[in-house]
Structure formats: structure tokens, C-alpha cells
Short mmCIF file of C-alpha atoms in Angstrom, two decimals:
data_model
loop_
_atom_site.label_atom_id
_atom_site.label_comp_id
_atom_site.label_asym_id
_atom_site.label_seq_id
_atom_site.Cartn_x
_atom_site.Cartn_y
_atom_site.Cartn_z
CA UNK F 92 33.22 25.94 -3.73
CA UNK F 93 33.19 25.88 -7.50
CA UNK F 94 29.65 25.51 -8.95
CA UNK F 95 30.68 22.72 -11.03
CA UNK F 96 28.21 20.20 -13.12
CA UNK F 97 28.72 17.32 -10.51
CA UNK F 98 28.12 19.74 -7.56
CA UNK F 99 25.01 21.30 -8.93
CA UNK F 100 23.80 18.03 -9.73
CA UNK F 101 24.46 16.49 -6.32
CA UNK F 102 22.29 19.49 -4.84
CA UNK F 103 19.62 18.81 -7.02
CA UNK F 104 19.54 15.16 -6.05
CA UNK F 105 19.44 16.14 -2.43
CA UNK F 106 16.98 18.59 -3.00
CA UNK F 107 14.79 16.33 -4.58
CA UNK F 108 15.37 13.73 -1.77
CA UNK F 109 14.23 16.48 0.82
CA UNK F 110 10.97 17.17 -1.37
CA UNK F 111 9.73 13.36 -1.40
CA UNK F 112 10.59 13.28 2.46
CA UNK F 113 8.48 16.34 3.25
CA UNK F 114 5.73 14.83 1.02
CA UNK F 115 6.04 11.53 2.87
CA UNK F 116 5.64 13.46 6.13
CA UNK F 117 2.71 15.40 5.00
CA UNK F 118 1.16 11.93 4.04
CA UNK F 119 1.85 10.63 7.59
CA UNK F 120 0.24 13.67 9.15
CA UNK F 121 -2.78 13.30 7.23
CA UNK F 122 -3.09 9.72 8.40
CA UNK F 123 -3.19 11.18 12.02
CA UNK F 124 -6.14 10.32 14.26
CA UNK F 125 -7.23 14.09 14.48
CA UNK F 126 -6.69 15.25 10.91
CA UNK F 127 -8.75 12.79 8.74
CA UNK F 128 -12.47 12.71 8.34
CA UNK F 129 -13.88 9.71 6.21
CA UNK F 130 -16.34 10.67 3.62
CA UNK F 131 -18.19 7.34 3.71
CA UNK F 132 -20.31 5.70 0.74
CA UNK F 133 -21.51 2.75 -0.48
CA UNK F 134 -18.43 0.71 -2.12
CA UNK F 135 -18.19 -2.27 -4.09
CA UNK F 136 -14.57 -3.51 -2.80
CA UNK F 137 -14.65 -5.86 -5.89
CA UNK F 138 -15.26 -3.04 -8.62
CA UNK F 139 -12.76 -0.50 -6.79
CA UNK F 140 -10.26 -3.07 -6.63
CA UNK F 141 -10.73 -4.10 -10.23
CA UNK F 142 -10.37 -0.46 -11.29
CA UNK F 143 -7.16 0.10 -9.66
CA UNK F 144 -5.71 -3.28 -10.77
CA UNK F 145 -6.24 -2.43 -14.44
CA UNK F 146 -4.50 0.98 -13.98
CA UNK F 147 -1.54 -1.18 -13.35
CA UNK F 148 -1.54 -3.24 -16.28
CA UNK F 149 1.42 -1.83 -17.90
CA UNK F 150 3.52 -2.25 -15.00
CA UNK F 151 2.64 -5.94 -14.88
CA UNK F 152 3.46 -5.98 -18.76
CA UNK F 153 6.87 -4.39 -18.64
CA UNK F 154 7.70 -6.77 -15.68
CA UNK F 155 6.36 -9.66 -17.29
CA UNK F 156 4.27 -10.28 -14.27
CA UNK F 157 1.29 -12.89 -14.60
CA UNK F 158 -1.45 -10.76 -12.70
CA UNK F 159 -4.96 -11.69 -11.93
CA UNK F 160 -8.11 -10.64 -9.86
CA UNK F 161 -11.06 -12.68 -8.79
CA UNK F 162 -13.96 -12.14 -6.79
CA UNK F 163 -17.42 -11.33 -6.15
CA UNK F 164 -19.30 -8.08 -5.22
CA UNK F 165 -18.68 -6.85 -1.77
CA UNK F 166 -19.97 -3.75 -0.45
CA UNK F 167 -18.93 -1.84 2.41
CA UNK F 168 -19.59 1.63 3.63
CA UNK F 169 -16.07 3.31 3.31
CA UNK F 170 -14.27 6.19 2.11
CA UNK F 171 -13.64 5.31 -1.61
CA UNK F 172 -10.52 7.36 -1.99
CA UNK F 173 -8.83 6.31 1.25
CA UNK F 174 -9.64 2.47 0.52
CA UNK F 175 -8.26 3.11 -3.03
CA UNK F 176 -4.95 4.13 -1.54
CA UNK F 177 -4.71 1.16 0.76
CA UNK F 178 -5.17 -1.03 -2.69
CA UNK F 179 -2.72 1.19 -4.59
CA UNK F 180 0.09 0.77 -2.06
CA UNK F 181 -0.45 -3.07 -1.74
CA UNK F 182 -0.31 -3.57 -5.39
CA UNK F 183 2.80 -1.17 -5.60
CA UNK F 184 4.38 -3.21 -3.21
CA UNK F 185 3.37 -6.64 -4.80
CA UNK F 186 5.09 -5.23 -8.00
CA UNK F 187 8.00 -4.00 -6.24
CA UNK F 188 9.06 -6.83 -4.57
CA UNK F 189 7.93 -9.32 -7.22
CA UNK F 190 10.52 -10.59 -9.67
CA UNK F 191 10.27 -10.57 -13.40
CA UNK F 192 8.04 -13.41 -14.35
CA UNK F 193 6.35 -13.63 -11.17
CA UNK F 194 2.71 -13.46 -10.27
CA UNK F 195 0.57 -11.38 -8.33
CA UNK F 196 -3.22 -12.23 -7.60
CA UNK F 197 -5.98 -10.24 -6.04
CA UNK F 198 -9.19 -11.73 -4.52
CA UNK F 199 -12.16 -10.05 -3.06
CA UNK F 200 -14.81 -11.96 -1.29
CA UNK F 201 -17.55 -11.47 1.20
CA UNK F 202 -17.62 -13.63 4.50
CA UNK F 203 -20.41 -13.10 6.95
CA UNK F 204 -20.17 -9.74 8.15
CA UNK F 205 -16.88 -8.46 6.55
CA UNK F 206 -15.44 -7.94 3.05
CA UNK F 207 -11.84 -9.53 2.63
CA UNK F 208 -9.27 -8.30 0.20
CA UNK F 209 -6.20 -10.53 -0.53
CA UNK F 210 -3.22 -9.45 -2.33
CA UNK F 211 -1.11 -12.06 -2.95
CA UNK F 212 2.53 -12.15 -4.75
CA UNK F 213 5.29 -14.63 -5.46
CA UNK F 214 7.95 -12.17 -4.34
CA UNK F 215 10.97 -12.20 -2.15
CA UNK F 216 9.01 -12.85 0.90
CA UNK F 217 9.50 -11.28 4.43
CA UNK F 218 11.57 -12.59 7.38
CA UNK F 219 9.59 -13.74 10.22
CA UNK F 220 11.48 -11.42 12.75
CA UNK F 221 10.23 -8.44 10.33
CA UNK F 222 6.78 -9.64 9.92
CA UNK F 223 5.26 -7.83 13.08
CA UNK F 224 7.26 -4.43 12.04
CA UNK F 225 6.18 -4.10 8.40
CA UNK F 226 3.34 -1.78 9.51
CA UNK F 227 5.81 0.56 11.44
CA UNK F 228 6.44 4.10 10.00
CA UNK F 229 9.90 4.31 7.78
CA UNK F 230 10.40 0.34 8.32
CA UNK F 231 11.77 -1.33 5.21
CA UNK F 232 12.22 -5.41 5.64
CA UNK F 233 14.95 -5.05 2.90
CA UNK F 234 17.57 -2.79 4.29
CA UNK F 235 19.59 -2.66 0.96
CA UNK F 236 16.95 -0.70 -0.68
CA UNK F 237 17.43 2.91 -1.03
CA UNK F 238 15.09 5.84 -0.75
CA UNK F 239 14.81 5.75 -4.76
CA UNK F 240 14.11 2.00 -5.05
CA UNK F 241 12.30 1.04 -1.86
CA UNK F 242 10.22 4.22 -0.97
CA UNK F 243 10.13 5.78 2.51
CA UNK F 244 8.51 3.07 4.14
CA UNK F 245 5.34 4.70 5.11
CA UNK F 246 2.72 2.87 2.91
CA UNK F 247 1.71 -0.06 4.88
CA UNK F 248 1.47 2.27 8.04
CA UNK F 249 -0.78 4.72 6.44
CA UNK F 250 -2.61 1.57 5.14
CA UNK F 251 -2.98 0.17 8.57
CA UNK F 252 -4.35 3.69 9.72
CA UNK F 253 -6.92 3.54 7.11
CA UNK F 254 -8.19 0.33 7.48
CA UNK F 255 -8.48 0.61 11.14
CA UNK F 256 -10.41 3.98 10.78
CA UNK F 257 -13.01 1.89 9.09
CA UNK F 258 -13.11 -0.68 11.99
CA UNK F 259 -11.03 -3.33 10.00
CA UNK F 260 -7.86 -4.93 10.04
CA UNK F 261 -4.77 -5.58 7.96
CA UNK F 262 -2.10 -8.19 8.26
CA UNK F 263 0.30 -10.10 6.48
CA UNK F 264 1.45 -13.89 5.92
CA UNK F 265 4.71 -14.59 4.40
CA UNK F 266 7.49 -16.79 3.66
CA UNK F 267 11.05 -15.57 2.65
CA UNK F 268 11.70 -16.80 -0.90
CA UNK F 269 8.12 -17.75 -1.65
CA UNK F 270 5.99 -14.78 -1.42
CA UNK F 271 3.62 -12.66 0.74
CA UNK F 272 -0.11 -12.35 1.36
CA UNK F 273 -1.70 -9.18 2.61
CA UNK F 274 -5.05 -9.56 4.04
CA UNK F 275 -7.68 -6.65 4.50
CA UNK F 276 -10.81 -7.18 6.38
CA UNK F 277 -13.62 -4.48 6.30
CA UNK F 278 -16.76 -4.62 8.22
CA UNK F 279 -19.75 -4.61 5.90
CA UNK F 280 -21.77 -2.85 8.22
CA UNK F 281 -22.00 1.29 8.59
CA UNK F 282 -19.98 2.56 11.16
CA UNK F 283 -21.11 5.67 12.90
CA UNK F 284 -17.53 7.00 13.61
CA UNK F 285 -16.24 9.01 10.97
CA UNK F 286 -12.95 9.78 12.42
CA UNK F 287 -10.23 7.71 13.32
CA UNK F 288 -10.78 5.85 16.65
#
């Protein structure tokens, strides 16, 4: 084949996609039960969420999204980096699926023996038949999205694994055309188990 500019560009695009896929697979492997040790410490879930939230300020502004964070101090014994990944994934998804001029809110609260993080958006929402599958690997509810625009569909799967490792739960409530609400509940008591259960 003649090495034309168009063919070389196509080859480059394919290599780029394969490179991203390899990184995604490495992330998935890192979330397997036998591969992750949690470095737990005292973490204020509100302060961590606020810090990550502020890091998205440019993206909120560029898309004209009305974004706010509310809450109170809520301490958990957790791996700061890993829980930070979860918050990042949830905010990235909220921005991705919220139209311009929409809104995103983050709420952190303490409830008896757990700390609760809620990320809510006014995005496209998730069909009822897809709600039970959003945490599956490589699953995307919007089939029209490509790898470039929609990601590989592993962020929520990794988030679920991380939350489960902390003895917590993550779930979603949604209405198509109205928006989605992702809820993370983490126990406030220390867990002796430093590996995924």
C-alpha cells in the first residue's frame, strides 16, 4: 500500500485507540480483588469532594453548567487516592451527559454510621432497562457514543470495585430526559480488611 497521508493518519488513529484500550485494561486489572491494597487513612469526604470539584471549574464554565457543592464534614477511613478516583469518574460522567446550561450538584452528608456522597445532574438520564447494567464493564447506555466521545465504559465498574473494597455501596437513580443521581455510601468505621473482599 502506498504510504499516503490519509493512510498514515488512519494508522495513527488506530494505534492511539489501541493505546487507550491497553490503558483501560490496565486500570481494570488494577481493580481486581487480588491486585489492590488500600492505603487507608482518615479522610474528610466533603473536603476531598470539594477539592476535586474545584478542579472541574473550567469544564463547568466552558459548558455553561450551573455547578454547586454542599455538605458537611464527613470523616471516613479510606484510601484517599482511590475514593478520589470515584469522585472524579462521577463528576466526569455528569459533565459528559449534561447538556449546556444544565446543572450538576454534589452533596456530602453524614448519616448515622455512614458518609453519603450524592452527585446529581440534569443530563440525558438512563433508561430503566439500563439502570441495572451501568456498573458493568465496557457497558455504555448511549450506544451512539464512540470510544472518543463516550469513553470505554469502565469508570463506573472501577468505581463500584473501589467502593465495595471500602465496605460501601454505590447505586444510581435516574429518569430519562430528567437526569441521574449517583449515590455512594461509605461506612464511617474503620475496616480491618485492606484488600478487596
